[in-house]
Coordinates of C-alpha atoms in Angstrom, one line a residue:
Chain L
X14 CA 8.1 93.5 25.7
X15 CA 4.3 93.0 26.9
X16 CA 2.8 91.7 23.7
X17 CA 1.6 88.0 24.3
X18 CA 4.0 87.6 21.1
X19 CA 7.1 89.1 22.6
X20 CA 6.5 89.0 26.8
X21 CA 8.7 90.0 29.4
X22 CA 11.4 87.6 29.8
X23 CA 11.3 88.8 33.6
X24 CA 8.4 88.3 35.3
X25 CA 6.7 89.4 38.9
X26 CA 3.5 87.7 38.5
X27 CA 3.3 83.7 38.6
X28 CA 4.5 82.8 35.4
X29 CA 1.2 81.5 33.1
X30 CA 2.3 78.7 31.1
X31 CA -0.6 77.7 28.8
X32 CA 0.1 81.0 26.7
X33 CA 4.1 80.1 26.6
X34 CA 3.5 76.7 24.7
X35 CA 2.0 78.0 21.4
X36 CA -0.2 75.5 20.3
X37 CA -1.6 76.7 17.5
X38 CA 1.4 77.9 15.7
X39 CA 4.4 75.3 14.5
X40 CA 2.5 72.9 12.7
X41 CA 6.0 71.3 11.4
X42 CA 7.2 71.0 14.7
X43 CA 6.0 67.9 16.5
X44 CA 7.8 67.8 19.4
X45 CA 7.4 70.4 22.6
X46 CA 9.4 70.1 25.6
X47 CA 9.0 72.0 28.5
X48 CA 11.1 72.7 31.6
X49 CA 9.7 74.3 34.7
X50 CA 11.9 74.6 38.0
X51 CA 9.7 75.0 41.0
X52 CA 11.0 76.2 45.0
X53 CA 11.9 72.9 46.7
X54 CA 11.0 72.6 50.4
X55 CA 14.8 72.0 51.2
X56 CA 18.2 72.7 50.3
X57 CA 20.9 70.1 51.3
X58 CA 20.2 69.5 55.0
X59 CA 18.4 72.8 55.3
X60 CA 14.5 73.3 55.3
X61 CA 13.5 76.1 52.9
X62 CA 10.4 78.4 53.8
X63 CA 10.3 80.4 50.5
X64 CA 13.0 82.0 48.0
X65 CA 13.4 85.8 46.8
X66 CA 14.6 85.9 43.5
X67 CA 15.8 89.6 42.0
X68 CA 17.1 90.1 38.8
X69 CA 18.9 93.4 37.2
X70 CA 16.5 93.3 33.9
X71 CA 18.1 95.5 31.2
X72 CA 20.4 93.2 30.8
X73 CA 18.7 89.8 31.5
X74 CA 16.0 90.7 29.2
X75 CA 18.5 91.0 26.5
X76 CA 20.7 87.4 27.2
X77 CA 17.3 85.7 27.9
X78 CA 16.5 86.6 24.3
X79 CA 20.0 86.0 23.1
X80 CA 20.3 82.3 24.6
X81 CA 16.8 81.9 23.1
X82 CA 18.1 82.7 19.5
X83 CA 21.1 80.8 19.4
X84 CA 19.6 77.9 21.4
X85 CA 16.7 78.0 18.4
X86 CA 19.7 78.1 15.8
X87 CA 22.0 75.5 17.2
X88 CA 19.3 73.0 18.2
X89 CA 16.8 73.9 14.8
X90 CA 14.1 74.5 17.3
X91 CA 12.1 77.3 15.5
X92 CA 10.8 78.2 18.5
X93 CA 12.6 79.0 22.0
X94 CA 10.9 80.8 24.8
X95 CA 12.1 81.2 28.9
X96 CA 10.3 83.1 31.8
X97 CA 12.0 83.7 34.9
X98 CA 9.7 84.8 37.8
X99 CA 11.4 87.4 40.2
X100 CA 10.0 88.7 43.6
X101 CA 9.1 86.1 46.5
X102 CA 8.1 82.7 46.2
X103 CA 6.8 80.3 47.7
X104 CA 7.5 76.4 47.9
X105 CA 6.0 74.8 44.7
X106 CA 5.6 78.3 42.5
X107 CA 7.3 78.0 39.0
X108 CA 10.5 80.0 39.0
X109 CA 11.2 79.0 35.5
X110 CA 9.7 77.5 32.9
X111 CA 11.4 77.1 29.4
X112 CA 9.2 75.8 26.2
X113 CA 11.3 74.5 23.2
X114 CA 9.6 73.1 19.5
X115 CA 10.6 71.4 16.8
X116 CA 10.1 68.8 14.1
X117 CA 11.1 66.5 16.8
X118 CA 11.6 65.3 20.2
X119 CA 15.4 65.1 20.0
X120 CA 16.0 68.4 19.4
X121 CA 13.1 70.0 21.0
X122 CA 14.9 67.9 24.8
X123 CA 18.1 69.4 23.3
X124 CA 16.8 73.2 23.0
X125 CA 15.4 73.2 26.1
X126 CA 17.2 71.5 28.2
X127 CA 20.5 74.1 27.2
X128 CA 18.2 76.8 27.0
X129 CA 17.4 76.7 30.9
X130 CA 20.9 76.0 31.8
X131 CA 22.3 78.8 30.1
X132 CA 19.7 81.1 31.0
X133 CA 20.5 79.9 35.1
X134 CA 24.4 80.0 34.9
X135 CA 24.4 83.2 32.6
X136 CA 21.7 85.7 33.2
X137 CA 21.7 88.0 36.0
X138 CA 19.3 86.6 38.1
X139 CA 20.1 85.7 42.0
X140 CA 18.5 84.0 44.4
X141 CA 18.0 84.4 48.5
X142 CA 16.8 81.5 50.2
X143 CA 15.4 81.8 53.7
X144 CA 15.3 79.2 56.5
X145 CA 13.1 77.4 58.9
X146 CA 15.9 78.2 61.2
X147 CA 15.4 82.1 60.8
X148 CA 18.4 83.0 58.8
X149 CA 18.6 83.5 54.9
X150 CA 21.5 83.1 52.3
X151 CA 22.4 84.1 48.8
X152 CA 22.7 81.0 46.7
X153 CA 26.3 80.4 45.5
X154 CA 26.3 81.4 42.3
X155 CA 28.2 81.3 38.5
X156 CA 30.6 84.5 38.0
X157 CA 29.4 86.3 34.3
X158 CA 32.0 88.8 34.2
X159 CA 33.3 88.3 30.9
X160 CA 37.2 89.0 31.8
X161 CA 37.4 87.0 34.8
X162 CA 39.3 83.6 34.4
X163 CA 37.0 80.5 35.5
X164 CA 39.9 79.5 37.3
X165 CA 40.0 82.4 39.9
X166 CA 39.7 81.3 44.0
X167 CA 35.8 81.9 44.2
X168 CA 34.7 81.4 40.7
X169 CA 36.6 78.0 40.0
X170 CA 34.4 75.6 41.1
X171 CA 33.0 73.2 38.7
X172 CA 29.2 73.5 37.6
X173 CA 28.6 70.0 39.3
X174 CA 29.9 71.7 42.2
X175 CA 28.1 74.3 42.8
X176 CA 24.5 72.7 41.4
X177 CA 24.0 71.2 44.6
X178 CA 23.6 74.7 46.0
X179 CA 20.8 75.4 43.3
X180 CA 17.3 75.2 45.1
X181 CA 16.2 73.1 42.4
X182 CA 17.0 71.1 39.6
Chain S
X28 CA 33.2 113.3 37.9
X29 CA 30.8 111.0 39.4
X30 CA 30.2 107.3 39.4
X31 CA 26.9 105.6 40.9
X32 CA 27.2 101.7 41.3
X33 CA 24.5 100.2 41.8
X34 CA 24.2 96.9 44.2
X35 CA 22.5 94.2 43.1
X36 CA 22.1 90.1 45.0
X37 CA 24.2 89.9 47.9
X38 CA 25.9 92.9 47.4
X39 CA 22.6 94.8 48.5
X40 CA 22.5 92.6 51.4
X41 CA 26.5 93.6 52.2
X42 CA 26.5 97.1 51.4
X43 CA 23.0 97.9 52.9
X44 CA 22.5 100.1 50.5
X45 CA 20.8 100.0 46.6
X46 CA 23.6 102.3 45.5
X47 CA 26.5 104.1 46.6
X48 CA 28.4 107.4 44.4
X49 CA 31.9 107.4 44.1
X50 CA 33.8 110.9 42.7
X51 CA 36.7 109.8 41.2
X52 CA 39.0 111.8 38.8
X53 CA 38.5 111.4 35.0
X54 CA 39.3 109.3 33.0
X55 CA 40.3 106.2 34.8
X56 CA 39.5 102.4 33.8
X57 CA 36.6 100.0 35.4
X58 CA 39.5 98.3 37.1
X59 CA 40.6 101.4 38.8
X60 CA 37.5 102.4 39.8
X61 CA 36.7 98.7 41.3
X62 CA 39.3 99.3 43.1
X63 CA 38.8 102.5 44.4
X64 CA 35.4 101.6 45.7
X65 CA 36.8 98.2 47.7
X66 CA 39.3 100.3 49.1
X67 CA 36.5 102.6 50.3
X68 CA 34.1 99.4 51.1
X69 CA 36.7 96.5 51.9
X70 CA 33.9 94.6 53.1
X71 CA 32.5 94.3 49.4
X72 CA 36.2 93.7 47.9
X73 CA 35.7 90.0 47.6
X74 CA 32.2 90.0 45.9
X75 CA 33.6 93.1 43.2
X76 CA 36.0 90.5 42.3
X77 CA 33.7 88.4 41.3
X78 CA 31.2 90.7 39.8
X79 CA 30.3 91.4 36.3
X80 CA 29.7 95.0 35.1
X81 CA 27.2 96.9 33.2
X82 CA 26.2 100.1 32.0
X83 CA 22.4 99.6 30.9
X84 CA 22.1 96.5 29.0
X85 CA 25.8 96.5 28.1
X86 CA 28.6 94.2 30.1
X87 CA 31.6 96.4 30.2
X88 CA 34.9 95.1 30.8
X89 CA 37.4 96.3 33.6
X90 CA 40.3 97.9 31.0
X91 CA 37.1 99.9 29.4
X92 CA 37.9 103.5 30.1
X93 CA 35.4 106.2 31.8
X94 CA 35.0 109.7 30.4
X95 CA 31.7 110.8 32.1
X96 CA 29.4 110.6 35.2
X97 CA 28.3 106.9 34.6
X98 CA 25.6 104.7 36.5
X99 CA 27.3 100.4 36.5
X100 CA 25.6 98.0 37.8
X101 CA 27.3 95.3 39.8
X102 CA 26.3 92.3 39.1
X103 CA 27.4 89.3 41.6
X104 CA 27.5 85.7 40.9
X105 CA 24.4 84.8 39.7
X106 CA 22.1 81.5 40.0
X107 CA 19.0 81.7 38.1
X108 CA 16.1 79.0 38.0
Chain X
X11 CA -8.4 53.5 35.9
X12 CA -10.2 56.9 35.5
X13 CA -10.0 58.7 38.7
X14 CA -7.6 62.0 38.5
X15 CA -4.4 60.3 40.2
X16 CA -5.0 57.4 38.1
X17 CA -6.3 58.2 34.8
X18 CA -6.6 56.2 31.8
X19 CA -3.1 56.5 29.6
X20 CA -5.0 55.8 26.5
X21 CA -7.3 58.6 26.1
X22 CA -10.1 59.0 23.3
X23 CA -10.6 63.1 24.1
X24 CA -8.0 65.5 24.2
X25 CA -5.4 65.3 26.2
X26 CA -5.8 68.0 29.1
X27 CA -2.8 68.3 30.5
X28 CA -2.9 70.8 33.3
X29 CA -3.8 68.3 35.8
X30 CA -1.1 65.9 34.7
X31 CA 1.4 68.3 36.1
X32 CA 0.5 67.4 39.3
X33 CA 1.9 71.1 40.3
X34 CA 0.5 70.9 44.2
X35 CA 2.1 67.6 44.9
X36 CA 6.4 66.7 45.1
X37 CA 7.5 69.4 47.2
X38 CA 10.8 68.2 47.0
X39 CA 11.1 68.1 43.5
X40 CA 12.5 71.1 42.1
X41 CA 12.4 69.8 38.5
X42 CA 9.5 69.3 35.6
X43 CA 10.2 68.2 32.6
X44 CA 7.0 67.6 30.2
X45 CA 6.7 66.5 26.4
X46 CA 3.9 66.8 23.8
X47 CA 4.0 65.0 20.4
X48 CA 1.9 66.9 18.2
X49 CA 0.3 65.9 15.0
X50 CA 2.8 67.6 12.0
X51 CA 1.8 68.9 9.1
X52 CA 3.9 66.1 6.4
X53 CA 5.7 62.9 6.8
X54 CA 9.3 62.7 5.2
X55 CA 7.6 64.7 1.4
X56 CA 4.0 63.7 2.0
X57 CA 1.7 66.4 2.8
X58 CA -0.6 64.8 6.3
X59 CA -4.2 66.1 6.7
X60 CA -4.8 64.0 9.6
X61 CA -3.7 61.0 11.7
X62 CA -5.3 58.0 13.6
X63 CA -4.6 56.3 16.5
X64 CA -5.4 53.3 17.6
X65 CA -4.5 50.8 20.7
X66 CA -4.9 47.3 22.0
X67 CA -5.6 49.1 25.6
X68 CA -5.7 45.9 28.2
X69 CA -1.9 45.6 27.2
X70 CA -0.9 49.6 26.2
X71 CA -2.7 50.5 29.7
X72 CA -0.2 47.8 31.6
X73 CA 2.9 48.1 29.9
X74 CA 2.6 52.1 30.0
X75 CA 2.0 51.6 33.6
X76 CA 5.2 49.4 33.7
X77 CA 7.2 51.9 31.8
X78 CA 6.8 54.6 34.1
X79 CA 7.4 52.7 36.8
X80 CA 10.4 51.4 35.8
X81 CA 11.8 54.8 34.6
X82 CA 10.4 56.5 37.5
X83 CA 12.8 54.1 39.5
X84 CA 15.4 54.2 37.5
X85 CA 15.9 58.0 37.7
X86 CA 14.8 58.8 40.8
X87 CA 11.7 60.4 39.2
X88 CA 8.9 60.1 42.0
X89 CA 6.4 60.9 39.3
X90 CA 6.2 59.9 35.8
X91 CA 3.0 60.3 33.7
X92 CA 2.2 59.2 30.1
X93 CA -0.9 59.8 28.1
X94 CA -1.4 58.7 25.0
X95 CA -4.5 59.5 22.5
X96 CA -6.6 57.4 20.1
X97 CA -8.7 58.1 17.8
X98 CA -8.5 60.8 14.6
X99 CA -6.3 63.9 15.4
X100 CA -6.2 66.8 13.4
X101 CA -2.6 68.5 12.8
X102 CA -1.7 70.3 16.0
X103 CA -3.5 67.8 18.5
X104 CA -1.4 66.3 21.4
X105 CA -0.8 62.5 20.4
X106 CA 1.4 61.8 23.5
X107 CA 2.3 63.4 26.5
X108 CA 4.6 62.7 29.0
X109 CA 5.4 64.2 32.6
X110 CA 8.1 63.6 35.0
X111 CA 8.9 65.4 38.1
X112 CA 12.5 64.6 40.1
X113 CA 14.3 66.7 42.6
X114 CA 16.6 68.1 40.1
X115 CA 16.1 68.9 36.2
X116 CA 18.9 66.4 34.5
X117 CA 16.4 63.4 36.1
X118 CA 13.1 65.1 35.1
X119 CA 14.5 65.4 31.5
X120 CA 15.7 61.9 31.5
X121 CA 13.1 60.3 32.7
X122 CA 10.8 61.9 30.7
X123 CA 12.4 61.5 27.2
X124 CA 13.0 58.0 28.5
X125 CA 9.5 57.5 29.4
X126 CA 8.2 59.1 25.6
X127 CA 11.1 56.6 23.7
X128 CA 9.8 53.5 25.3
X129 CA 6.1 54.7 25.1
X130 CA 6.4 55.1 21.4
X131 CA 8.8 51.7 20.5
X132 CA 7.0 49.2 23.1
X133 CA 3.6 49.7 23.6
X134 CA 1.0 48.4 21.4
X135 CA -0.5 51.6 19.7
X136 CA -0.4 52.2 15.6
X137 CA -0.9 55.3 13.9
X138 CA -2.1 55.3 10.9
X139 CA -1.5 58.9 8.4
X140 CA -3.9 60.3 5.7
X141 CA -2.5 62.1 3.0
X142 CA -3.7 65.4 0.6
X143 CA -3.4 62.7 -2.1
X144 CA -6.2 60.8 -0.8
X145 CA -3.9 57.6 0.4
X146 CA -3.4 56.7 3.9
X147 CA -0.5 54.4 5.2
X148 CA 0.4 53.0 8.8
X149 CA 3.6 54.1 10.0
X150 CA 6.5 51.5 10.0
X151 CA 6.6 50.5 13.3
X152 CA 8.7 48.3 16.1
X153 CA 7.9 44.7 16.5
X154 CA 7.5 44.4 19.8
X155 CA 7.4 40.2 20.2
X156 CA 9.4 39.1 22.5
X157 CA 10.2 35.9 20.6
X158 CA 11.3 37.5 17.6
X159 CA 14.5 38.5 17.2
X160 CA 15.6 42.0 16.5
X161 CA 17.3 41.1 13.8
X162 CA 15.0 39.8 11.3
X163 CA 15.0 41.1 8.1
X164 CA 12.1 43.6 8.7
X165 CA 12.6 43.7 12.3
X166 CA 16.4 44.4 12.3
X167 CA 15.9 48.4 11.3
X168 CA 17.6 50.6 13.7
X169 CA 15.9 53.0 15.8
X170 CA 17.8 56.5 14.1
X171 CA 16.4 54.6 10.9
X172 CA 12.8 54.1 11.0
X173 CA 12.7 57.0 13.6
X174 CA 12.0 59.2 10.0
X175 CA 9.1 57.4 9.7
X176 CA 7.5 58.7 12.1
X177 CA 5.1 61.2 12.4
X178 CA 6.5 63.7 14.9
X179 CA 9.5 64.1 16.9
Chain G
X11 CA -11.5 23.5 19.8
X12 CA -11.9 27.6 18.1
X13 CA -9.4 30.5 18.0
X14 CA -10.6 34.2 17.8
X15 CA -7.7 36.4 15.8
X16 CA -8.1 39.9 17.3
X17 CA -6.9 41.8 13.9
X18 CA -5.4 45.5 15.0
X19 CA -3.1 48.1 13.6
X20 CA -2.5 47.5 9.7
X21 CA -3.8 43.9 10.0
X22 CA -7.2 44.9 10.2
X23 CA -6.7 46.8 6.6
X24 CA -5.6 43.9 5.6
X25 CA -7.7 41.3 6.5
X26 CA -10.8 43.7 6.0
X27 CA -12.2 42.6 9.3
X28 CA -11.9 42.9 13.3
X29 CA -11.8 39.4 13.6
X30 CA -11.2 35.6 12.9
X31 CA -12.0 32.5 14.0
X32 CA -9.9 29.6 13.2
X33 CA -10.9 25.5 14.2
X34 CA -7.8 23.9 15.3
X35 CA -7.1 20.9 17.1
X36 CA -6.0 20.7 20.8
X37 CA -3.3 21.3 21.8
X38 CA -1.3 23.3 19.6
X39 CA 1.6 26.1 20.1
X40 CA 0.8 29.2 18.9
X41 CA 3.3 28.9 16.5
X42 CA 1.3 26.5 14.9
X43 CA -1.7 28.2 15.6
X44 CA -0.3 31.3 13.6
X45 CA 1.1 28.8 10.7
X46 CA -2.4 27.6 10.1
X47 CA -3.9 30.9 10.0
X48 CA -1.3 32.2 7.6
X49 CA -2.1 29.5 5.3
X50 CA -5.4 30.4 5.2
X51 CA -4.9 33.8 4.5
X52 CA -1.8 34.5 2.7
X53 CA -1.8 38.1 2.8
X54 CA -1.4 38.5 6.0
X55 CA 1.4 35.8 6.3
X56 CA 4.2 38.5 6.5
X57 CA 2.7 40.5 9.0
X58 CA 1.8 38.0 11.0
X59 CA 5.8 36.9 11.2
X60 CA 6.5 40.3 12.6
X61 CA 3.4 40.8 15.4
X62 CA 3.5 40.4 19.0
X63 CA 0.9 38.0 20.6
X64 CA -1.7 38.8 24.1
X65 CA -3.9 37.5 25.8
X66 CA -6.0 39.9 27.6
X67 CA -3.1 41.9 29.2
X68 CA -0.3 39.5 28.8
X69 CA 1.9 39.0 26.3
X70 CA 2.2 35.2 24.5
X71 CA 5.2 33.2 23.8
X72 CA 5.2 31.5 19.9
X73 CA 6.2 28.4 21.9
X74 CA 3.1 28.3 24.4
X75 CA 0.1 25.7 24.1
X76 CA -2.6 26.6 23.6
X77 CA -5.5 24.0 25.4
X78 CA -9.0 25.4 25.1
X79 CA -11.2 27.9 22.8
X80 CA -8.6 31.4 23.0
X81 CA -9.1 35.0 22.0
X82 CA -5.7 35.7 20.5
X83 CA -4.9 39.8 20.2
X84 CA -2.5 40.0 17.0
X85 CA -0.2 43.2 17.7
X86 CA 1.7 44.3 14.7
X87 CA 4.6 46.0 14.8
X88 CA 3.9 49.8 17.4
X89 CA 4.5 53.6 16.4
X90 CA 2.9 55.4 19.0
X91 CA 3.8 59.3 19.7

């Protein structure tokens, strides 16, 4: 899970991106597209002073790879990679950064761009944000447990809904 | 036997605690022992209906029976990125 | 034209693009979306060894100016950014790259892709491919007068259609 | 009065040069202008119908006049990226 090959999807250092974008391998893929989400200094009205993110790994080390492969298949983007930082932030650090390639720049926006929202409404990451104000909150989140309608009280809301209460984009 | 849940997200923040150990009587389903541990913790019940489950890197699904001391994580609503 | 938060978009070196991420800047924008055309490997069967670039920069330098501008406003992307390189490029090297940063990822993505489609169709830069067979051809391009319609007989190709002309995504 | 034809992309292949200059006589659209330099060199007449037109920085309408000795940029049609 360490090799610079095969990294740890879940990360506690600031995520290094140069190494994620593979230059030197995919010569038939001209198109790379890369996504990194970074802390925002605010959160609808409220002024955010720095995020904890925590993630329960066995399992989000396996769906990160999972979304990877069938994002790769579905989009023919031979090459599919997402880091999720975990631990505390600060405004402006990386908290994800996805890196999608192929032949071209179609598909590589395509593999990406579902890549990272999978990997945000799917994986089991969370994220506490604290407050200028002093207090902190769990962001409202996506419900993943596989036998629980969409439509229940709490984990009916619509993804547009709820996206406002992401830190970022 | 013995079942360890393990909190994770705001569940740590409700419960206070990383884990908590629950003996229950064998077997019994995920359901059963959800509920069993929001009767003990009402203050979680909300968030356990909402939570996904897993045993190591395996979602498990609440009419999935347990045999044996077993270690689930609960996984809240998450919100990655 | 060549200080760091205005740099030249048509580049003859290598396009470095850690400092068009602009990472410490945009503390409310929780989204980053970059792309980078690389040089591929073949063109439709041909097998490429290497490309060229060229520009007419007083007018590529404007217009690219103008397009990110425009798309910057247009999605509520503070910060857009396109490079593009001249001169010979082996297969591999970054041909075009393209940075946009918004408050949340849908706009960075748009903007971005938006940014790298009109960069590529409008602005006056021609690349011209050399092949393992020893001939060389420029790619079909878009006309880009603004007095000639569309639809003239060369003109008139649609964008899916001469898109396979091109030399990466 | 004297034109300069800035050749770029695929029309300097195939004019074989950077540049030509073209004696016209005052004033003339560069619709015209264009005509007469296709007729002198007919290879490069069907390009020519398809390229964009500067000056410096800014563009050129086929209908313009031209009034006094020009440097004419002659953009064929663009695939950047």
């Amino acid at each position: 899970m360490t090799s610079p090959d095969d990294p740890s999807r879940i990360q506690n250092q600031p995520l290094a991106l140069e190494p994620l974008l593979a230059w030197h391998a995919f010569p038939d893929c001209g198109g790379l597209a890369m996504f990194a989400g970074t802390v925002r200094d605010h959160h609808d009205e409220k002024s955010v002073l720095s995020l904890t993110y925590t993630a329960y790994a066995p399992l989000a080390e396996k769906q990160i790879r999972e979304i990877e492969r069938a994002v790769s298949s579905k989009h023919g983007a031979p090459y599919v990679r997402v880091l999720h930082r975990v631990g505390p932030l600060s405004i402006g650090e990386v908290a994800i950064c996805c890196v999608a390639r192929a032949p071209h720049r179609a598909e590589a926006f395509a593999a990406c761009k579902e890549a990272v929202d999978r990997v945000k409404h799917e994986v089991p990451i969370w994220k506490e944000e604290f407050y200028a104000d002093g207090s902190s909150a769990f962001v409202e989140g996506c419900c993943i447990a596989p036998d629980i309608e969409a439509e229940s009280p709490a984990g009916g809301r619509h993804e547009h809904e709820h996206h406002h209460h992401h830190a970022h984009g | 036997m013995t079942l360890t849940f393990e909190f994770h997200g705001q569940l740590l923040r409700l419960s206070g605690a990383r884990e908590q150990q629950l003996p229950v009587a064998a077997p019994l389903t995920l359901q059963a022992a959800l509920d069993q541990l929001a009767e003990s913790r009402p203050e979680l019940a909300a968030v356990l209906g909402r939570c996904a489950c897993a045993i190591g890197d395996r979602l498990i699904l609440r009419r999935e029976l347990l045999q044996a001391d077993t270690r689930i994580a609960l996984l809240p609503p998450v919100a990655g990125g």
